[in-house]
């Protein structure tokens, strides 16, 4: 059974890619706000956050598909219009959002951006990293996004890209 959150995750990823190809002048933040604001209301009523976090991560993938630029995508995750919309939706569900809720949403959205970047590493690029002696998740993170906003740090930060790097070594 696919959950509401998993459906939103895939929908945002695919639909924002199509939006970027078809209507590149549109603002993808408005699309994400429309798609995700109901997840705040839904999760608030259920005392769960699974839909919110899946929507956030999917939005990160989707922004990357729309912009084809990691930093534009990470900045889209930070836009204030999202918070304003999500606050209203959560309150309709009987829950008040905190600053921590939105900080976590932005962080998870950013993880979707970098996850997309990590997954785009080609085998030749992984071989090149391996020949330079790189072998860890942190090496992949540093290569792709080191020090930039939202870049994951530590083991596991590069999702499965670190394992793929170790595989090609």
PDB file of C-alpha atoms in Angstrom:
ATOM      1  CA  UNK A   1       0.000   0.000   0.000  1.00  0.00           C
ATOM      2  CA  UNK A   2       1.373   3.416  -0.955  1.00  0.00           C
ATOM      3  CA  UNK A   3       0.988   6.043   1.748  1.00  0.00           C
ATOM      4  CA  UNK A   4      -0.198   9.606   1.219  1.00  0.00           C
ATOM      5  CA  UNK A   5       3.357  10.833   1.767  1.00  0.00           C
ATOM      6  CA  UNK A   6       4.914   8.443  -0.738  1.00  0.00           C
ATOM      7  CA  UNK A   7       2.337   9.485  -3.326  1.00  0.00           C
ATOM      8  CA  UNK A   8       3.114  13.172  -2.737  1.00  0.00           C
ATOM      9  CA  UNK A   9       6.853  12.469  -2.938  1.00  0.00           C
ATOM     10  CA  UNK A  10       6.590  10.910  -6.394  1.00  0.00           C
ATOM     11  CA  UNK A  11       3.958  13.346  -7.637  1.00  0.00           C
ATOM     12  CA  UNK A  12       6.041  16.403  -6.780  1.00  0.00           C
ATOM     13  CA  UNK A  13       9.184  14.969  -8.300  1.00  0.00           C
ATOM     14  CA  UNK A  14       7.508  14.133 -11.593  1.00  0.00           C
ATOM     15  CA  UNK A  15       5.080  17.017 -11.893  1.00  0.00           C
ATOM     16  CA  UNK A  16       7.661  19.717 -11.190  1.00  0.00           C
ATOM     17  CA  UNK A  17       9.909  18.257 -13.859  1.00  0.00           C
ATOM     18  CA  UNK A  18       7.030  18.465 -16.328  1.00  0.00           C
ATOM     19  CA  UNK A  19       6.157  21.971 -15.139  1.00  0.00           C
ATOM     20  CA  UNK A  20       9.744  23.102 -15.753  1.00  0.00           C
ATOM     21  CA  UNK A  21       9.772  21.625 -19.252  1.00  0.00           C
ATOM     22  CA  UNK A  22       6.342  22.951 -20.220  1.00  0.00           C
ATOM     23  CA  UNK A  23       6.016  26.218 -18.307  1.00  0.00           C
ATOM     24  CA  UNK A  24       9.534  27.259 -17.234  1.00  0.00           C
ATOM     25  CA  UNK A  25       8.379  30.807 -16.350  1.00  0.00           C
ATOM     26  CA  UNK A  26       5.971  29.476 -13.684  1.00  0.00           C
ATOM     27  CA  UNK A  27       6.919  29.630 -10.018  1.00  0.00           C
ATOM     28  CA  UNK A  28       7.380  26.071  -8.718  1.00  0.00           C
ATOM     29  CA  UNK A  29       7.040  27.275  -5.106  1.00  0.00           C
ATOM     30  CA  UNK A  30       3.366  27.996  -5.736  1.00  0.00           C
ATOM     31  CA  UNK A  31       2.928  24.451  -7.074  1.00  0.00           C
ATOM     32  CA  UNK A  32       4.647  22.951  -3.999  1.00  0.00           C
ATOM     33  CA  UNK A  33       2.537  25.096  -1.662  1.00  0.00           C
ATOM     34  CA  UNK A  34      -0.651  23.868  -3.340  1.00  0.00           C
ATOM     35  CA  UNK A  35       0.455  20.250  -3.275  1.00  0.00           C
ATOM     36  CA  UNK A  36       1.920  20.150   0.238  1.00  0.00           C
ATOM     37  CA  UNK A  37      -0.329  22.426   2.248  1.00  0.00           C
ATOM     38  CA  UNK A  38      -3.005  19.757   2.539  1.00  0.00           C
ATOM     39  CA  UNK A  39      -0.389  17.395   3.995  1.00  0.00           C
ATOM     40  CA  UNK A  40       0.063  19.784   6.915  1.00  0.00           C
ATOM     41  CA  UNK A  41      -3.674  19.758   7.565  1.00  0.00           C
ATOM     42  CA  UNK A  42      -3.856  15.978   7.123  1.00  0.00           C
ATOM     43  CA  UNK A  43      -0.896  15.236   9.382  1.00  0.00           C
ATOM     44  CA  UNK A  44      -2.004  17.762  12.020  1.00  0.00           C
ATOM     45  CA  UNK A  45      -5.304  15.926  12.368  1.00  0.00           C
ATOM     46  CA  UNK A  46      -3.489  12.587  12.677  1.00  0.00           C
ATOM     47  CA  UNK A  47      -0.627  13.720  14.957  1.00  0.00           C
ATOM     48  CA  UNK A  48       1.815  12.436  12.397  1.00  0.00           C
ATOM     49  CA  UNK A  49       4.254  14.108  10.084  1.00  0.00           C
ATOM     50  CA  UNK A  50       4.923  11.402   7.507  1.00  0.00           C
ATOM     51  CA  UNK A  51       3.083  13.229   4.715  1.00  0.00           C
ATOM     52  CA  UNK A  52       4.815  16.526   5.542  1.00  0.00           C
ATOM     53  CA  UNK A  53       8.289  15.054   5.422  1.00  0.00           C
ATOM     54  CA  UNK A  54       7.666  13.000   2.279  1.00  0.00           C
ATOM     55  CA  UNK A  55       6.202  16.117   0.659  1.00  0.00           C
ATOM     56  CA  UNK A  56       9.256  18.135   1.701  1.00  0.00           C
ATOM     57  CA  UNK A  57      11.721  15.555   0.376  1.00  0.00           C
ATOM     58  CA  UNK A  58       9.733  15.174  -2.850  1.00  0.00           C
ATOM     59  CA  UNK A  59       9.648  18.969  -3.210  1.00  0.00           C
ATOM     60  CA  UNK A  60      13.456  18.992  -3.073  1.00  0.00           C
ATOM     61  CA  UNK A  61      13.607  16.401  -5.858  1.00  0.00           C
ATOM     62  CA  UNK A  62      10.972  18.366  -7.770  1.00  0.00           C
ATOM     63  CA  UNK A  63      12.705  21.727  -7.424  1.00  0.00           C
ATOM     64  CA  UNK A  64      15.836  20.071  -8.811  1.00  0.00           C
ATOM     65  CA  UNK A  65      13.862  18.671 -11.740  1.00  0.00           C
ATOM     66  CA  UNK A  66      12.362  22.119 -12.365  1.00  0.00           C
ATOM     67  CA  UNK A  67      15.462  24.301 -12.015  1.00  0.00           C
ATOM     68  CA  UNK A  68      18.194  21.815 -12.989  1.00  0.00           C
ATOM     69  CA  UNK A  69      20.345  23.769 -10.525  1.00  0.00           C
ATOM     70  CA  UNK A  70      20.998  22.617  -6.968  1.00  0.00           C
ATOM     71  CA  UNK A  71      21.453  26.023  -5.364  1.00  0.00           C
ATOM     72  CA  UNK A  72      18.301  27.510  -6.947  1.00  0.00           C
ATOM     73  CA  UNK A  73      16.504  24.428  -5.677  1.00  0.00           C
ATOM     74  CA  UNK A  74      17.863  24.701  -2.130  1.00  0.00           C
ATOM     75  CA  UNK A  75      16.877  28.376  -2.064  1.00  0.00           C
ATOM     76  CA  UNK A  76      13.369  27.461  -3.222  1.00  0.00           C
ATOM     77  CA  UNK A  77      13.129  25.167  -0.160  1.00  0.00           C
ATOM     78  CA  UNK A  78      13.791  28.239   2.012  1.00  0.00           C
ATOM     79  CA  UNK A  79      11.139  30.550   0.536  1.00  0.00           C
ATOM     80  CA  UNK A  80       8.880  32.250   3.072  1.00  0.00           C
ATOM     81  CA  UNK A  81       5.710  31.824   1.016  1.00  0.00           C
ATOM     82  CA  UNK A  82       5.743  28.143   1.905  1.00  0.00           C
ATOM     83  CA  UNK A  83       5.721  28.808   5.635  1.00  0.00           C
ATOM     84  CA  UNK A  84       2.799  31.215   5.406  1.00  0.00           C
ATOM     85  CA  UNK A  85       0.710  28.688   3.461  1.00  0.00           C
ATOM     86  CA  UNK A  86       1.653  25.758   5.668  1.00  0.00           C
ATOM     87  CA  UNK A  87       0.826  27.628   8.890  1.00  0.00           C
ATOM     88  CA  UNK A  88      -2.739  28.235   7.733  1.00  0.00           C
ATOM     89  CA  UNK A  89      -3.180  24.610   6.655  1.00  0.00           C
ATOM     90  CA  UNK A  90      -1.822  23.174   9.898  1.00  0.00           C
ATOM     91  CA  UNK A  91      -4.124  25.423  11.920  1.00  0.00           C
ATOM     92  CA  UNK A  92      -7.109  24.168   9.886  1.00  0.00           C
ATOM     93  CA  UNK A  93      -6.056  20.694  11.033  1.00  0.00           C
ATOM     94  CA  UNK A  94      -5.921  21.858  14.656  1.00  0.00           C
ATOM     95  CA  UNK A  95      -2.165  22.237  15.036  1.00  0.00           C
ATOM     96  CA  UNK A  96       0.079  25.241  15.399  1.00  0.00           C
ATOM     97  CA  UNK A  97       3.387  25.070  13.523  1.00  0.00           C
ATOM     98  CA  UNK A  98       6.576  25.989  15.299  1.00  0.00           C
ATOM     99  CA  UNK A  99       9.753  27.433  13.842  1.00  0.00           C
ATOM    100  CA  UNK A 100      11.300  24.005  14.373  1.00  0.00           C
ATOM    101  CA  UNK A 101       8.635  22.427  12.153  1.00  0.00           C
ATOM    102  CA  UNK A 102       9.514  24.726   9.279  1.00  0.00           C
ATOM    103  CA  UNK A 103      13.257  24.414   9.856  1.00  0.00           C
ATOM    104  CA  UNK A 104      12.914  20.650   9.622  1.00  0.00           C
ATOM    105  CA  UNK A 105      10.732  20.982   6.498  1.00  0.00           C
ATOM    106  CA  UNK A 106      13.406  23.149   4.849  1.00  0.00           C
ATOM    107  CA  UNK A 107      16.150  20.718   5.854  1.00  0.00           C
ATOM    108  CA  UNK A 108      14.272  17.704   4.489  1.00  0.00           C
ATOM    109  CA  UNK A 109      13.440  19.597   1.298  1.00  0.00           C
ATOM    110  CA  UNK A 110      17.156  20.358   0.918  1.00  0.00           C
ATOM    111  CA  UNK A 111      17.966  16.686   1.449  1.00  0.00           C
ATOM    112  CA  UNK A 112      15.761  15.921  -1.552  1.00  0.00           C
ATOM    113  CA  UNK A 113      17.800  18.388  -3.612  1.00  0.00           C
ATOM    114  CA  UNK A 114      21.153  16.858  -2.649  1.00  0.00           C
ATOM    115  CA  UNK A 115      19.772  13.311  -2.896  1.00  0.00           C
ATOM    116  CA  UNK A 116      18.959  14.054  -6.545  1.00  0.00           C
ATOM    117  CA  UNK A 117      22.475  15.412  -7.105  1.00  0.00           C
ATOM    118  CA  UNK A 118      24.074  12.361  -5.483  1.00  0.00           C
ATOM    119  CA  UNK A 119      21.955  10.025  -7.606  1.00  0.00           C
ATOM    120  CA  UNK A 120      23.064  11.796 -10.773  1.00  0.00           C
ATOM    121  CA  UNK A 121      26.716  10.797 -10.314  1.00  0.00           C
ATOM    122  CA  UNK A 122      27.822   8.775 -13.318  1.00  0.00           C
ATOM    123  CA  UNK A 123      29.994   5.688 -13.179  1.00  0.00           C
ATOM    124  CA  UNK A 124      32.927   7.557 -14.833  1.00  0.00           C
ATOM    125  CA  UNK A 125      32.671  10.284 -12.176  1.00  0.00           C
ATOM    126  CA  UNK A 126      32.607   7.675  -9.419  1.00  0.00           C
ATOM    127  CA  UNK A 127      35.671   5.990 -10.974  1.00  0.00           C
ATOM    128  CA  UNK A 128      37.448   9.356 -11.063  1.00  0.00           C
ATOM    129  CA  UNK A 129      36.704   9.913  -7.363  1.00  0.00           C
ATOM    130  CA  UNK A 130      37.909   6.409  -6.541  1.00  0.00           C
ATOM    131  CA  UNK A 131      41.198   6.937  -8.394  1.00  0.00           C
ATOM    132  CA  UNK A 132      41.733  10.035  -6.237  1.00  0.00           C
ATOM    133  CA  UNK A 133      41.436   7.831  -3.153  1.00  0.00           C
ATOM    134  CA  UNK A 134      37.924   8.904  -2.236  1.00  0.00           C
ATOM    135  CA  UNK A 135      35.764   6.229  -0.626  1.00  0.00           C
ATOM    136  CA  UNK A 136      33.370   7.636   1.959  1.00  0.00           C
ATOM    137  CA  UNK A 137      29.938   9.240   2.060  1.00  0.00           C
ATOM    138  CA  UNK A 138      31.632  12.405   3.279  1.00  0.00           C
ATOM    139  CA  UNK A 139      33.907  12.380   0.218  1.00  0.00           C
ATOM    140  CA  UNK A 140      30.838  12.265  -2.044  1.00  0.00           C
ATOM    141  CA  UNK A 141      29.118  15.044  -0.078  1.00  0.00           C
ATOM    142  CA  UNK A 142      32.224  17.229  -0.256  1.00  0.00           C
ATOM    143  CA  UNK A 143      32.557  16.645  -4.006  1.00  0.00           C
ATOM    144  CA  UNK A 144      28.921  17.473  -4.767  1.00  0.00           C
ATOM    145  CA  UNK A 145      27.982  20.177  -2.284  1.00  0.00           C
ATOM    146  CA  UNK A 146      30.695  20.655   0.324  1.00  0.00           C
ATOM    147  CA  UNK A 147      29.918  23.580   2.573  1.00  0.00           C
ATOM    148  CA  UNK A 148      26.853  24.802   0.676  1.00  0.00           C
ATOM    149  CA  UNK A 149      23.452  25.339   2.259  1.00  0.00           C
ATOM    150  CA  UNK A 150      21.789  22.090   3.267  1.00  0.00           C
ATOM    151  CA  UNK A 151      24.688  19.835   2.333  1.00  0.00           C
ATOM    152  CA  UNK A 152      24.530  16.681   4.462  1.00  0.00           C
ATOM    153  CA  UNK A 153      27.563  15.786   6.534  1.00  0.00           C
ATOM    154  CA  UNK A 154      28.826  12.559   8.030  1.00  0.00           C
ATOM    155  CA  UNK A 155      28.298   8.925   7.180  1.00  0.00           C
ATOM    156  CA  UNK A 156      25.126   8.219   5.262  1.00  0.00           C
ATOM    157  CA  UNK A 157      24.838  11.827   4.139  1.00  0.00           C
ATOM    158  CA  UNK A 158      25.260  11.010   0.475  1.00  0.00           C
ATOM    159  CA  UNK A 159      22.501   8.405   0.523  1.00  0.00           C
ATOM    160  CA  UNK A 160      23.403   5.473  -1.671  1.00  0.00           C
ATOM    161  CA  UNK A 161      26.051   7.362  -3.673  1.00  0.00           C
ATOM    162  CA  UNK A 162      28.713   6.553  -1.064  1.00  0.00           C
ATOM    163  CA  UNK A 163      27.942   2.853  -1.405  1.00  0.00           C
ATOM    164  CA  UNK A 164      28.114   3.126  -5.208  1.00  0.00           C
ATOM    165  CA  UNK A 165      31.507   4.831  -4.863  1.00  0.00           C
ATOM    166  CA  UNK A 166      32.794   1.982  -2.692  1.00  0.00           C
ATOM    167  CA  UNK A 167      31.372  -0.502  -5.203  1.00  0.00           C
ATOM    168  CA  UNK A 168      33.337   0.929  -8.166  1.00  0.00           C
ATOM    169  CA  UNK A 169      36.591   0.950  -6.171  1.00  0.00           C
TER     170      UNK A 169
END
